[in-house]
Amino acid sequence: MHKFAFFDTKPYDRPGFEKYSEGTDIEFKFFETKLDEDTAGLAEGCEGVVVFVNDTVNAAVIDKLYSMGIRLIALRCAGFNNVDTRAAFEKIHIVRVPAYSPYAVAEHAMAMLLCSLRRIHKAYNRTREFNFSLNGFTGFDLHGKTVGVIGTGKIGRVFIDICRGFGMKVIAYDPYPAKDSGIDYVSLDELFASADIISLHCPLTKETEYIINKDSIKLMKKGVFIINTSRGQLIDTDDLIEGIKNKIIGAACLDVYEEESNIFFEDNSGHIMQDDTLARLISMPNVILTSHQAFLTSDALENIAKITIENIQAFLNGNEIKNELCYHCGKSDICKKERAGKCF
Ligand code: NAI
């Protein structure tokens, strides 16, 4: 049996992985703890680790895993900003699930927008107390409004289709525009200045870190709605809070938060919240926060398990690893993926 240490396990992760590993020679050792320097030792005797968005996969963890004989890090997610791909090169192969359900994330983005705009979360609470007043619930029609989409990859494009279904005007920014998509690409500044709603669907990179900050907020229309289902560090949270207090930002719909890693996915209801910035955000009536749940549909979980196991099998069988990525991918011919089917 090939053993893989599965970190940050949640109850909803196991059924899919147990289903798709049945009858294979892959066995998962499930750990609830996250991967970091202190917990890496739990993978002793395993050939690889399976990790998620808030596991720490820095150079120190990679070196420790490598010294223990680990040769595969399988990300059960699309984003890989938590992995030091430079440190892993020529030591440990990295695979990910590039797409498992763009619909799950795009639909959640729209769900948050509708909930926030039409105050569904507040109406739910009011009517449960037999308070049928409508005061403070005035929204606006989405039809005819302009949505600015930053990042027109898989999720961004599904979100655009949904918005078009609502009769919205779509503008977008992406340094790599999708050809023949009929999308109206504009500069980032133009997008900030024209959009009634801004939705972030780009990855977290050096270029996109804090793409929403005090300078970009200054350019925005008064009352703009901001949706972030991508990564927390795309937004400077202090600047966002200032923008909300100054009434430039009309509402924020956040599925991710820049300091989420030790808070999200866990029940903290019995603890005093130590993160004052998060507490401030949550206290604001025009902020809706979900705990990085945009991916969480049964369809997505099935796809994540199936594709991760296919990735592991490709590695074990020595086949082409189509979902492998590395520091040099697409940037230089040091990466051998095009020629040899593997990055190194
Ligand atoms: P994708 O790789 O298909 O698309 C990303 C797009 O962003 C590409 O078109 C790329 O050209 C563009 N981009 C790159 N640099 C940019 C920049 N500087 N400015 C604007 N656009 C830029 O990725 P996909 O699948 O659409 O996912 C997008 C992001 O969604 C992921 O990076 C991840 O952070 C996040 N995500 C969040 C989930 C959640 O549960 N909240 C689940 C899955 C993904």
XYZ file of C-alpha atoms and ligand atoms in Angstrom:
388
model
C 0.000 0.000 0.000
C 1.162 3.538 -0.780
C 0.512 5.721 2.247
C -0.362 9.416 2.040
C -0.716 11.759 5.005
C -3.865 13.845 4.648
C -3.641 17.094 6.624
C -6.384 19.464 7.831
C -9.050 16.782 7.419
C -12.648 17.870 7.849
C -15.629 15.487 8.080
C -16.772 16.496 4.603
C -13.386 15.581 3.047
C -13.332 11.902 3.930
C -16.293 10.343 2.050
C -15.036 11.326 -1.418
C -11.455 10.266 -0.743
C -12.564 6.969 0.823
C -14.884 6.298 -2.120
C -12.333 6.968 -4.865
C -9.399 5.225 -3.100
C -11.384 2.025 -2.526
C -9.899 -0.804 -4.583
C -6.688 1.155 -5.265
C -3.289 0.678 -3.631
C -3.502 4.131 -2.031
C -4.181 4.525 1.683
C -4.798 7.854 3.405
C -3.806 8.583 6.996
C -6.219 11.333 7.982
C -5.007 14.038 10.391
C -7.141 16.897 11.639
C -4.111 19.067 12.292
C -2.727 21.398 9.641
C 0.672 20.770 8.097
C 3.474 22.938 9.460
C 7.015 22.468 10.761
C 5.778 20.911 13.995
C 3.349 18.461 12.412
C 5.322 17.436 9.314
C 6.723 14.449 11.279
C 3.253 12.842 11.217
C 3.932 11.996 7.556
C 6.772 9.628 8.533
C 6.475 6.416 6.509
C 4.281 8.062 3.860
C 5.173 8.689 0.211
C 3.315 11.935 -0.041
C 1.108 14.468 1.682
C -2.320 15.814 0.753
C -2.820 19.448 1.760
C -5.336 22.304 1.540
C -5.273 26.091 1.331
C -4.154 26.924 4.869
C -1.501 24.256 5.339
C 2.019 25.693 5.590
C 4.210 24.430 2.785
C 7.238 26.703 3.145
C 10.911 25.877 2.534
C 11.430 24.496 6.052
C 8.427 22.147 5.769
C 9.493 21.068 2.292
C 13.027 20.270 3.479
C 11.677 18.287 6.415
C 9.290 16.311 4.202
C 12.062 15.686 1.678
C 14.416 14.374 4.372
C 11.655 11.937 5.390
C 11.450 10.564 1.837
C 8.273 12.415 0.798
C 8.271 12.966 -2.960
C 4.758 14.257 -3.667
C 2.690 17.155 -2.332
C -0.877 16.808 -3.593
C -2.887 20.004 -3.196
C -6.600 19.303 -2.982
C -7.330 22.814 -4.231
C -6.561 25.083 -7.180
C -4.671 27.985 -5.553
C -1.065 27.249 -4.554
C 0.102 30.541 -3.028
C 0.806 28.696 0.257
C 3.450 26.491 -1.395
C 7.086 27.556 -1.863
C 7.348 26.130 -5.363
C 10.929 27.368 -5.694
C 12.035 25.394 -2.627
C 10.266 22.253 -3.858
C 11.792 22.222 -7.345
C 13.831 19.067 -8.061
C 12.917 17.711 -4.632
C 9.192 17.169 -4.328
C 6.626 17.080 -7.130
C 3.598 19.313 -6.616
C 0.205 18.514 -8.070
C -3.052 20.377 -7.713
C -6.681 20.281 -8.819
C -6.763 23.151 -11.304
C -10.542 23.024 -11.711
C -13.109 21.066 -9.757
C -16.160 23.266 -10.018
C -15.849 26.844 -11.159
C -19.651 26.875 -10.823
C -19.467 26.316 -7.045
C -17.315 29.422 -6.508
C -19.032 31.654 -9.083
C -22.493 30.734 -7.775
C -21.373 31.509 -4.215
C -20.121 34.909 -5.350
C -23.553 35.662 -6.807
C -25.288 34.208 -3.730
C -23.360 36.614 -1.496
C -24.082 39.545 -3.780
C -27.834 38.847 -3.827
C -27.955 38.176 -0.102
C -26.155 41.402 0.698
C -27.934 43.569 -1.858
C -31.459 42.427 -0.922
C -30.634 42.079 2.834
C -31.784 38.452 2.898
C -29.606 37.712 5.940
C -31.317 40.504 7.862
C -34.831 39.673 6.659
C -34.320 36.073 7.782
C -33.569 37.212 11.315
C -36.331 39.836 11.398
C -39.158 37.566 10.267
C -38.117 34.895 12.788
C -38.970 37.468 15.438
C -42.231 38.396 13.679
C -40.728 41.744 12.737
C -42.143 42.402 9.272
C -40.800 45.930 8.856
C -38.974 46.659 5.599
C -37.051 49.686 6.868
C -33.425 49.658 5.752
C -33.961 46.887 3.191
C -33.957 48.982 -0.007
C -31.679 47.374 -2.587
C -31.180 48.153 -6.267
C -31.796 46.253 -9.505
C -28.806 44.317 -10.815
C -30.273 44.588 -14.305
C -28.424 47.319 -16.191
C -25.695 47.739 -13.554
C -22.007 47.396 -14.421
C -19.996 44.571 -12.902
C -16.199 44.684 -13.093
C -14.579 41.259 -13.056
C -10.873 41.040 -12.194
C -9.503 37.772 -13.566
C -11.368 36.053 -16.385
C -10.191 32.482 -15.919
C -12.476 29.541 -15.232
C -14.361 31.023 -12.275
C -14.423 34.598 -13.564
C -15.978 33.497 -16.824
C -18.717 31.463 -15.153
C -19.444 34.484 -12.963
C -19.624 36.656 -16.090
C -22.170 34.273 -17.654
C -24.280 34.436 -14.490
C -24.132 38.247 -14.479
C -25.115 38.388 -18.138
C -28.148 36.281 -17.222
C -29.148 39.068 -14.859
C -28.903 41.636 -17.668
C -25.803 43.289 -16.218
C -23.163 45.079 -18.244
C -19.835 43.266 -17.814
C -16.385 44.836 -17.999
C -13.208 42.969 -17.075
C -9.509 43.245 -16.456
C -7.037 40.412 -17.038
C -3.421 40.736 -18.261
C -4.116 37.650 -20.383
C -7.514 38.392 -21.986
C -9.589 35.415 -23.112
C -9.634 35.409 -26.898
C -12.964 35.380 -28.765
C -14.877 35.618 -25.482
C -16.754 38.781 -26.345
C -15.654 40.189 -22.986
C -15.214 43.950 -22.839
C -11.697 44.318 -21.396
C -10.737 47.663 -19.853
C -7.783 48.954 -17.840
C -7.794 48.311 -14.114
C -8.286 52.014 -13.371
C -11.234 52.202 -15.773
C -12.767 49.154 -14.136
C -12.409 50.689 -10.672
C -13.973 53.940 -11.904
C -16.947 52.425 -13.784
C -18.080 49.357 -11.861
C -21.072 49.269 -9.535
C -19.931 45.839 -8.392
C -16.362 44.504 -8.414
C -15.684 40.781 -8.159
C -12.195 39.341 -7.688
C -11.375 36.130 -9.558
C -7.604 36.404 -10.025
C -4.945 34.361 -8.195
C -2.845 35.818 -5.385
C 0.500 36.850 -6.879
C 3.021 39.656 -6.280
C 1.063 41.733 -8.832
C -2.367 41.116 -7.314
C -1.502 41.347 -3.606
C -3.584 44.220 -2.140
C -5.029 45.030 -5.572
C -7.850 46.569 -3.520
C -6.158 49.260 -1.431
C -6.676 52.890 -0.457
C -5.533 54.151 -3.885
C -7.799 51.858 -5.892
C -10.694 52.539 -3.493
C -10.258 56.283 -4.154
C -11.040 55.623 -7.830
C -14.240 53.687 -7.141
C -17.860 54.792 -7.491
C -19.583 55.708 -4.248
C -21.571 52.728 -2.991
C -19.614 50.081 -4.917
C -20.081 46.444 -3.841
C -16.891 44.370 -3.558
C -16.953 40.571 -3.742
C -13.908 38.488 -2.902
C -14.060 34.712 -3.304
C -10.409 34.407 -4.360
C -7.773 35.071 -1.701
C -7.809 37.344 1.342
C -4.569 39.162 0.552
C -6.071 40.609 -2.610
C -7.625 43.185 -0.269
C -5.889 45.422 2.257
C -8.454 44.919 4.994
C -7.625 48.120 6.900
C -8.125 50.133 3.709
C -11.374 48.273 3.021
C -12.664 49.167 6.488
C -11.717 52.816 5.916
C -13.527 52.716 2.553
C -16.648 51.343 4.242
C -16.479 53.947 7.026
C -16.096 56.715 4.401
C -19.162 55.268 2.627
C -17.306 54.767 -0.658
C -17.773 51.036 -0.357
C -21.457 50.222 -0.122
C -20.981 46.577 0.825
C -18.343 43.865 1.005
C -19.039 40.180 0.392
C -16.034 38.247 1.598
C -15.461 34.510 1.457
C -11.764 34.934 2.246
C -9.797 37.095 4.670
C -6.101 37.903 4.681
C -5.531 36.504 8.178
C -7.925 33.577 7.846
C -5.472 30.716 8.220
C -5.826 30.093 11.965
C -9.463 31.144 12.194
C -11.496 29.986 9.208
C -12.827 26.415 8.930
C -12.897 26.126 12.751
C -15.576 26.699 15.408
C -14.305 29.703 17.358
C -17.673 30.502 18.904
C -16.469 29.694 22.426
C -13.438 31.971 22.233
C -12.879 35.711 22.495
C -11.978 36.870 18.982
C -8.399 38.110 19.193
C -8.334 39.517 15.667
C -9.708 43.052 16.079
C -9.761 43.713 12.340
C -11.922 40.684 11.697
C -14.172 41.573 14.633
C -14.602 45.090 13.191
C -15.473 43.711 9.765
C -18.028 41.320 11.192
C -19.602 44.134 13.209
C -20.364 46.129 10.069
C -23.945 45.818 8.808
C -22.929 45.914 5.151
C -20.288 43.175 5.353
C -21.155 39.550 4.718
C -18.475 37.080 5.607
C -18.420 33.382 4.852
C -15.637 31.126 5.990
C -13.937 30.150 2.692
C -16.917 28.011 1.764
C -17.353 29.001 -1.888
C -15.927 25.677 -3.069
C -18.130 23.601 -0.783
C -20.602 21.708 -2.948
C -20.985 17.946 -3.159
C -20.090 18.142 -6.861
C -16.851 19.989 -6.104
C -15.865 17.627 -3.265
C -16.348 14.584 -5.524
C -14.233 16.163 -8.256
C -11.507 17.173 -5.793
C -11.212 13.602 -4.471
C -11.322 11.996 -7.920
C -8.744 14.314 -9.497
C -6.389 14.231 -6.486
C -6.359 10.421 -6.593
C -5.748 10.480 -10.371
C -2.841 12.898 -9.734
C -1.378 10.539 -7.105
C -1.790 7.532 -9.421
C -0.033 9.344 -12.273
C 2.879 10.053 -9.923
C 3.022 6.467 -8.600
C 2.818 4.930 -12.086
C 5.548 7.204 -13.430
C 3.146 8.530 -16.079
C 2.835 12.072 -17.327
C 1.628 14.213 -14.408
C -0.671 16.599 -16.182
C -1.643 18.617 -13.111
C 1.916 19.098 -11.896
C 3.230 22.623 -11.412
C 6.597 24.048 -10.532
C 8.409 27.323 -10.029
C 9.666 27.292 -13.628
C 6.448 26.168 -15.365
C 5.815 28.270 -18.448
C 8.664 30.633 -17.553
C 11.769 28.807 -18.746
C 12.845 25.527 -20.310
C 14.342 24.400 -16.994
C 10.897 22.854 -16.469
C 10.737 19.570 -18.413
C 6.965 19.200 -18.381
C 6.485 19.884 -22.089
C 9.228 17.426 -23.069
C 9.051 14.721 -20.387
C 5.545 15.021 -18.937
C 6.990 15.959 -15.532
C 8.462 19.211 -14.278
C 11.791 17.554 -13.324
P -7.779 30.517 -13.380
O -6.305 30.240 -13.350
O -8.639 29.749 -14.312
O -8.017 32.076 -13.661
C -7.290 33.103 -13.062
C -7.298 34.278 -14.014
O -6.668 35.381 -13.354
C -6.523 34.028 -15.313
O -7.309 34.373 -16.445
C -5.307 34.932 -15.179
O -4.852 35.424 -16.431
C -5.869 36.040 -14.320
N -4.851 36.866 -13.712
C -3.541 36.567 -13.443
N -2.901 37.644 -12.967
C -3.819 38.648 -12.927
C -3.763 40.012 -12.560
N -2.609 40.571 -12.162
N -4.881 40.752 -12.661
C -6.053 40.216 -13.094
N -6.161 38.929 -13.487
C -5.065 38.149 -13.395
O -8.264 30.350 -11.869
P -9.733 30.060 -11.339
O -9.969 28.598 -11.284
O -10.688 30.917 -12.072
O -9.603 30.543 -9.813
C -9.394 31.906 -9.490
C -9.035 32.003 -8.020
O -10.153 31.614 -7.223
C -7.926 31.030 -7.560
O -6.639 31.588 -7.791
C -8.207 30.887 -6.098
O -7.447 31.862 -5.397
C -9.678 31.207 -5.953
N -10.486 30.075 -5.480
C -11.243 30.240 -4.356
C -12.034 29.226 -3.886
C -12.923 29.399 -2.684
O -13.452 28.409 -2.148
N -13.146 30.597 -2.198
C -12.046 27.922 -4.547
C -11.256 27.867 -5.765
C -10.493 28.915 -6.199
